[in-house]
Amino acid sequence: MCRLLGIYGQTDIWREIALAFTKQAESGHVPPGETQNPGHQDGWGITVTNNDKTAMIPVMRQLGSAHEAACYREAIYATPGTPDILLCHLRKASDIIPITLANAHPFIHNGWAIIHNGTVFKAESLPRDPGLITTSDGSDTEYFFHYLLTKIENAPPEQAVGRTIAKAVASINTDYSALNCLLSNGRELYAVRQYRQWDDYYTLYTYTLPGSIVLSSQPVELPQLKPENWRLLSNNRLLEVYDHPLKISRLSIALS
């Protein structure tokens, strides 16, 4: 149960967006019944694409609230230039996954990175390449990540990656609250909104800027971003963002 932020493309206000996003660590929407435990303060992480857009690379992961963390701000300002892809994650741990640094997002493997909002129950049962070694303390997100990577690696070469991810998400047969995630290989950014409960919490919004797009679990409050310009992504949808100039494809996730 988390808050997600992704930025694809060049925008001069990326730092302002990333810093304003941290307010959701303290006051972001929470699921029903969690009003006595506000915010998303169980860890945070940042990843960006490398200079030649061939892989996602880690910036920092920490426990606690990003809004209170001087090192979050320092990491954002220490990132040179404007990254073509930025992912930030604010964690609210589910009851079944411990609060440890190893369970902070993003998870990164072989140039791919994922941040996830939701809980996948019995995620360890998802079929995946046994050669993918886990680094977390039993994170359902890492098992989900390895499942998606296995599907991508084994897909027919003529099948587009976005279609592979959509089919993989649709074929999951274990229970989950939501599979909302942002996934990137450093070139393209894939956004999934797929939930089974709490439609007011498992949201994913988009905001289009000249030459870039912002994706966030809930609208980021910033004077440069008009509230009325945020668009809610429908359930059972995958968004594929790629190329310069910016191109966006929307795919339906066909449920069985």
mmCIF file of N, CA and C in Angstrom, residues 1-7 13-29 39-41 43-47 60 64-69 72-73 76 86-92 105-106 115-117 182 201 203-205 214-225 230:
data_model
loop_
_atom_site.group_PDB
_atom_site.id
_atom_site.type_symbol
_atom_site.label_atom_id
_atom_site.label_comp_id
_atom_site.label_asym_id
_atom_site.label_seq_id
_atom_site.Cartn_x
_atom_site.Cartn_y
_atom_site.Cartn_z
ATOM 1 N N MET A 1 0.866 -1.182 0.000
ATOM 2 C CA MET A 1 0.000 0.000 0.000
ATOM 3 C C MET A 1 0.900 1.228 0.000
ATOM 4 N N CYS A 2 0.913 1.928 -1.094
ATOM 5 C CA CYS A 2 1.970 2.921 -1.291
ATOM 6 C C CYS A 2 1.476 4.070 -2.174
ATOM 7 N N ARG A 3 2.353 5.021 -2.403
ATOM 8 C CA ARG A 3 2.141 6.095 -3.353
ATOM 9 C C ARG A 3 3.259 6.023 -4.398
ATOM 10 N N LEU A 4 2.864 6.173 -5.654
ATOM 11 C CA LEU A 4 3.776 6.059 -6.780
ATOM 12 C C LEU A 4 3.908 7.385 -7.505
ATOM 13 N N LEU A 5 5.116 7.647 -8.014
ATOM 14 C CA LEU A 5 5.343 8.800 -8.888
ATOM 15 C C LEU A 5 6.270 8.384 -10.013
ATOM 16 N N GLY A 6 5.898 8.743 -11.230
ATOM 17 C CA GLY A 6 6.761 8.541 -12.379
ATOM 18 C C GLY A 6 6.742 9.769 -13.271
ATOM 19 N N ILE A 7 7.904 10.118 -13.786
ATOM 20 C CA ILE A 7 7.995 11.220 -14.761
ATOM 21 C C ILE A 7 8.762 10.692 -15.959
ATOM 22 N N ILE A 13 10.480 21.315 -14.284
ATOM 23 C CA ILE A 13 9.974 21.327 -12.910
ATOM 24 C C ILE A 13 9.996 19.932 -12.286
ATOM 25 N N TRP A 14 10.833 19.033 -12.792
ATOM 26 C CA TRP A 14 10.831 17.667 -12.265
ATOM 27 C C TRP A 14 11.230 17.625 -10.794
ATOM 28 N N ARG A 15 12.186 18.476 -10.389
ATOM 29 C CA ARG A 15 12.584 18.480 -8.982
ATOM 30 C C ARG A 15 11.449 18.976 -8.092
ATOM 31 N N GLU A 16 10.769 20.032 -8.538
ATOM 32 C CA GLU A 16 9.644 20.557 -7.763
ATOM 33 C C GLU A 16 8.551 19.497 -7.601
ATOM 34 N N ILE A 17 8.291 18.736 -8.668
ATOM 35 C CA ILE A 17 7.285 17.676 -8.607
ATOM 36 C C ILE A 17 7.710 16.595 -7.622
ATOM 37 N N ALA A 18 8.961 16.158 -7.730
ATOM 38 C CA ALA A 18 9.458 15.095 -6.858
ATOM 39 C C ALA A 18 9.437 15.502 -5.393
ATOM 40 N N LEU A 19 9.727 16.771 -5.112
ATOM 41 C CA LEU A 19 9.719 17.244 -3.731
ATOM 42 C C LEU A 19 8.293 17.426 -3.220
ATOM 43 N N ALA A 20 7.402 17.956 -4.051
ATOM 44 C CA ALA A 20 6.008 18.124 -3.633
ATOM 45 C C ALA A 20 5.343 16.770 -3.384
ATOM 46 N N PHE A 21 5.763 15.760 -4.105
ATOM 47 C CA PHE A 21 5.214 14.411 -3.952
ATOM 48 C C PHE A 21 5.403 13.894 -2.528
ATOM 49 N N THR A 22 6.476 14.301 -1.849
ATOM 50 C CA THR A 22 6.748 13.767 -0.519
ATOM 51 C C THR A 22 5.682 14.142 0.499
ATOM 52 N N LYS A 23 4.865 15.147 0.220
ATOM 53 C CA LYS A 23 3.771 15.487 1.139
ATOM 54 C C LYS A 23 2.833 14.300 1.331
ATOM 55 N N GLN A 24 2.753 13.435 0.304
ATOM 56 C CA GLN A 24 1.867 12.280 0.396
ATOM 57 C C GLN A 24 2.386 11.238 1.383
ATOM 58 N N ALA A 25 3.652 11.348 1.798
ATOM 59 C CA ALA A 25 4.152 10.472 2.859
ATOM 60 C C ALA A 25 3.459 10.778 4.177
ATOM 61 N N GLU A 26 3.062 12.033 4.362
ATOM 62 C CA GLU A 26 2.430 12.454 5.606
ATOM 63 C C GLU A 26 0.906 12.465 5.517
ATOM 64 N N SER A 27 0.376 12.849 4.355
ATOM 65 C CA SER A 27 -1.067 13.093 4.274
ATOM 66 C C SER A 27 -1.707 12.447 3.052
ATOM 67 N N GLY A 28 -1.012 11.511 2.403
ATOM 68 C CA GLY A 28 -1.599 10.839 1.244
ATOM 69 C C GLY A 28 -2.811 10.003 1.629
ATOM 70 N N HIS A 29 -3.677 9.755 0.682
ATOM 71 C CA HIS A 29 -4.860 8.939 0.928
ATOM 72 C C HIS A 29 -4.462 7.578 1.500
ATOM 73 N N GLY A 39 -0.847 8.509 6.178
ATOM 74 C CA GLY A 39 0.391 8.671 5.420
ATOM 75 C C GLY A 39 1.057 7.383 4.991
ATOM 76 N N HIS A 40 2.234 7.563 4.403
ATOM 77 C CA HIS A 40 3.029 6.465 3.842
ATOM 78 C C HIS A 40 4.466 6.696 4.284
ATOM 79 N N GLN A 41 4.782 6.223 5.487
ATOM 80 C CA GLN A 41 6.014 6.585 6.167
ATOM 81 C C GLN A 41 6.922 5.392 6.458
ATOM 82 N N GLY A 43 9.090 3.904 4.448
ATOM 83 C CA GLY A 43 10.248 3.800 3.557
ATOM 84 C C GLY A 43 9.999 4.512 2.245
ATOM 85 N N TRP A 44 11.083 4.785 1.532
ATOM 86 C CA TRP A 44 10.976 5.464 0.249
ATOM 87 C C TRP A 44 12.178 5.104 -0.624
ATOM 88 N N GLY A 45 12.038 5.370 -1.927
ATOM 89 C CA GLY A 45 13.140 5.091 -2.841
ATOM 90 C C GLY A 45 13.005 5.867 -4.134
ATOM 91 N N ILE A 46 14.146 6.030 -4.805
ATOM 92 C CA ILE A 46 14.227 6.788 -6.053
ATOM 93 C C ILE A 46 15.091 6.013 -7.035
ATOM 94 N N THR A 47 14.678 5.967 -8.296
ATOM 95 C CA THR A 47 15.500 5.426 -9.371
ATOM 96 C C THR A 47 15.343 6.305 -10.609
ATOM 97 N N MET A 60 18.575 6.089 -4.320
ATOM 98 C CA MET A 60 18.609 5.919 -2.865
ATOM 99 C C MET A 60 17.350 5.212 -2.409
ATOM 100 N N GLY A 64 11.548 5.233 6.844
ATOM 101 C CA GLY A 64 10.972 6.451 7.373
ATOM 102 C C GLY A 64 10.201 7.243 6.329
ATOM 103 N N SER A 65 9.924 8.488 6.657
ATOM 104 C CA SER A 65 9.140 9.374 5.809
ATOM 105 C C SER A 65 10.037 10.200 4.899
ATOM 106 N N ALA A 66 9.744 10.193 3.616
ATOM 107 C CA ALA A 66 10.520 11.006 2.673
ATOM 108 C C ALA A 66 10.327 12.493 2.945
ATOM 109 N N HIS A 67 9.160 12.854 3.464
ATOM 110 C CA HIS A 67 8.888 14.277 3.695
ATOM 111 C C HIS A 67 9.789 14.858 4.776
ATOM 112 N N GLU A 68 10.233 14.020 5.687
ATOM 113 C CA GLU A 68 11.092 14.467 6.779
ATOM 114 C C GLU A 68 12.570 14.240 6.485
ATOM 115 N N ALA A 69 12.884 13.636 5.351
ATOM 116 C CA ALA A 69 14.246 13.173 5.090
ATOM 117 C C ALA A 69 15.045 14.199 4.286
ATOM 118 N N TYR A 72 16.498 12.760 1.077
ATOM 119 C CA TYR A 72 15.657 12.702 -0.128
ATOM 120 C C TYR A 72 15.892 13.959 -0.956
ATOM 121 N N ARG A 73 15.784 15.115 -0.320
ATOM 122 C CA ARG A 73 16.001 16.379 -1.024
ATOM 123 C C ARG A 73 17.420 16.435 -1.600
ATOM 124 N N ILE A 76 17.655 14.291 -4.728
ATOM 125 C CA ILE A 76 17.014 14.904 -5.885
ATOM 126 C C ILE A 76 17.902 15.991 -6.481
ATOM 127 N N LEU A 86 12.094 9.088 -14.222
ATOM 128 C CA LEU A 86 12.254 9.144 -12.775
ATOM 129 C C LEU A 86 11.111 8.373 -12.133
ATOM 130 N N LEU A 87 11.440 7.508 -11.178
ATOM 131 C CA LEU A 87 10.438 6.816 -10.383
ATOM 132 C C LEU A 87 10.714 7.079 -8.910
ATOM 133 N N CYS A 88 9.668 7.444 -8.156
ATOM 134 C CA CYS A 88 9.760 7.643 -6.707
ATOM 135 C C CYS A 88 8.646 6.847 -6.036
ATOM 136 N N HIS A 89 8.949 6.321 -4.858
ATOM 137 C CA HIS A 89 8.010 5.458 -4.160
ATOM 138 C C HIS A 89 7.952 5.828 -2.687
ATOM 139 N N LEU A 90 6.732 5.899 -2.147
ATOM 140 C CA LEU A 90 6.499 6.111 -0.718
ATOM 141 C C LEU A 90 5.742 4.899 -0.202
ATOM 142 N N ARG A 91 6.306 4.210 0.802
ATOM 143 C CA ARG A 91 5.747 2.927 1.218
ATOM 144 C C ARG A 91 4.854 3.047 2.442
ATOM 145 N N LYS A 92 3.728 2.353 2.373
ATOM 146 C CA LYS A 92 2.890 2.055 3.530
ATOM 147 C C LYS A 92 2.794 0.538 3.588
ATOM 148 N N HIS A 105 10.956 0.027 -1.892
ATOM 149 C CA HIS A 105 10.991 0.080 -3.356
ATOM 150 C C HIS A 105 11.885 1.255 -3.778
ATOM 151 N N PRO A 106 12.384 1.273 -4.990
ATOM 152 C CA PRO A 106 12.132 0.333 -6.090
ATOM 153 C C PRO A 106 12.969 -0.934 -5.964
ATOM 154 N N ILE A 115 8.071 -0.057 -9.126
ATOM 155 C CA ILE A 115 7.459 0.399 -7.884
ATOM 156 C C ILE A 115 5.993 -0.036 -7.942
ATOM 157 N N HIS A 116 5.429 -0.412 -6.802
ATOM 158 C CA HIS A 116 4.133 -1.107 -6.794
ATOM 159 C C HIS A 116 3.273 -0.579 -5.652
ATOM 160 N N ASN A 117 1.977 -0.500 -5.893
ATOM 161 C CA ASN A 117 0.992 -0.144 -4.879
ATOM 162 C C ASN A 117 -0.052 -1.237 -4.831
ATOM 163 N N LEU A 182 4.472 0.978 -11.682
ATOM 164 C CA LEU A 182 5.236 1.637 -12.732
ATOM 165 C C LEU A 182 6.478 0.794 -12.954
ATOM 166 N N TYR A 201 -8.707 4.414 -3.364
ATOM 167 C CA TYR A 201 -7.321 4.385 -2.896
ATOM 168 C C TYR A 201 -6.360 3.911 -3.992
ATOM 169 N N THR A 203 -5.788 4.367 -6.994
ATOM 170 C CA THR A 203 -5.927 5.238 -8.153
ATOM 171 C C THR A 203 -4.580 5.445 -8.826
ATOM 172 N N LEU A 204 -4.615 5.915 -10.070
ATOM 173 C CA LEU A 204 -3.400 6.283 -10.798
ATOM 174 C C LEU A 204 -3.786 7.377 -11.792
ATOM 175 N N TYR A 205 -3.146 8.525 -11.649
ATOM 176 C CA TYR A 205 -3.469 9.709 -12.441
ATOM 177 C C TYR A 205 -2.324 10.052 -13.398
ATOM 178 N N VAL A 214 3.514 13.019 -16.316
ATOM 179 C CA VAL A 214 3.657 12.694 -14.897
ATOM 180 C C VAL A 214 2.585 11.671 -14.554
ATOM 181 N N LEU A 215 2.967 10.629 -13.822
ATOM 182 C CA LEU A 215 2.020 9.633 -13.332
ATOM 183 C C LEU A 215 2.136 9.590 -11.822
ATOM 184 N N SER A 216 0.995 9.591 -11.136
ATOM 185 C CA SER A 216 1.025 9.614 -9.677
ATOM 186 C C SER A 216 -0.217 8.930 -9.126
ATOM 187 N N SER A 217 -0.041 8.257 -7.989
ATOM 188 C CA SER A 217 -1.179 7.596 -7.355
ATOM 189 C C SER A 217 -2.299 8.571 -7.053
ATOM 190 N N GLN A 218 -1.943 9.785 -6.719
ATOM 191 C CA GLN A 218 -2.926 10.855 -6.555
ATOM 192 C C GLN A 218 -2.288 12.152 -7.019
ATOM 193 N N PRO A 219 -3.083 13.142 -7.394
ATOM 194 C CA PRO A 219 -2.519 14.372 -7.927
ATOM 195 C C PRO A 219 -1.493 14.996 -6.975
ATOM 196 N N VAL A 220 -0.380 15.435 -7.551
ATOM 197 C CA VAL A 220 0.647 16.142 -6.800
ATOM 198 C C VAL A 220 0.234 17.603 -6.704
ATOM 199 N N GLU A 221 0.265 18.138 -5.487
ATOM 200 C CA GLU A 221 -0.146 19.527 -5.270
ATOM 201 C C GLU A 221 1.048 20.445 -5.486
ATOM 202 N N LEU A 222 0.968 21.230 -6.565
ATOM 203 C CA LEU A 222 2.054 22.128 -6.951
ATOM 204 C C LEU A 222 1.438 23.261 -7.771
ATOM 205 N N PRO A 223 1.814 24.506 -7.523
ATOM 206 C CA PRO A 223 1.197 25.616 -8.265
ATOM 207 C C PRO A 223 1.310 25.475 -9.776
ATOM 208 N N GLN A 224 2.375 24.866 -10.269
ATOM 209 C CA GLN A 224 2.556 24.744 -11.717
ATOM 210 C C GLN A 224 1.663 23.663 -12.336
ATOM 211 N N LEU A 225 1.008 22.848 -11.509
ATOM 212 C CA LEU A 225 0.157 21.768 -12.006
ATOM 213 C C LEU A 225 -1.297 22.085 -11.661
ATOM 214 N N TRP A 230 -5.355 16.887 -14.175
ATOM 215 C CA TRP A 230 -5.052 15.496 -13.837
ATOM 216 C C TRP A 230 -6.137 14.592 -14.412
#
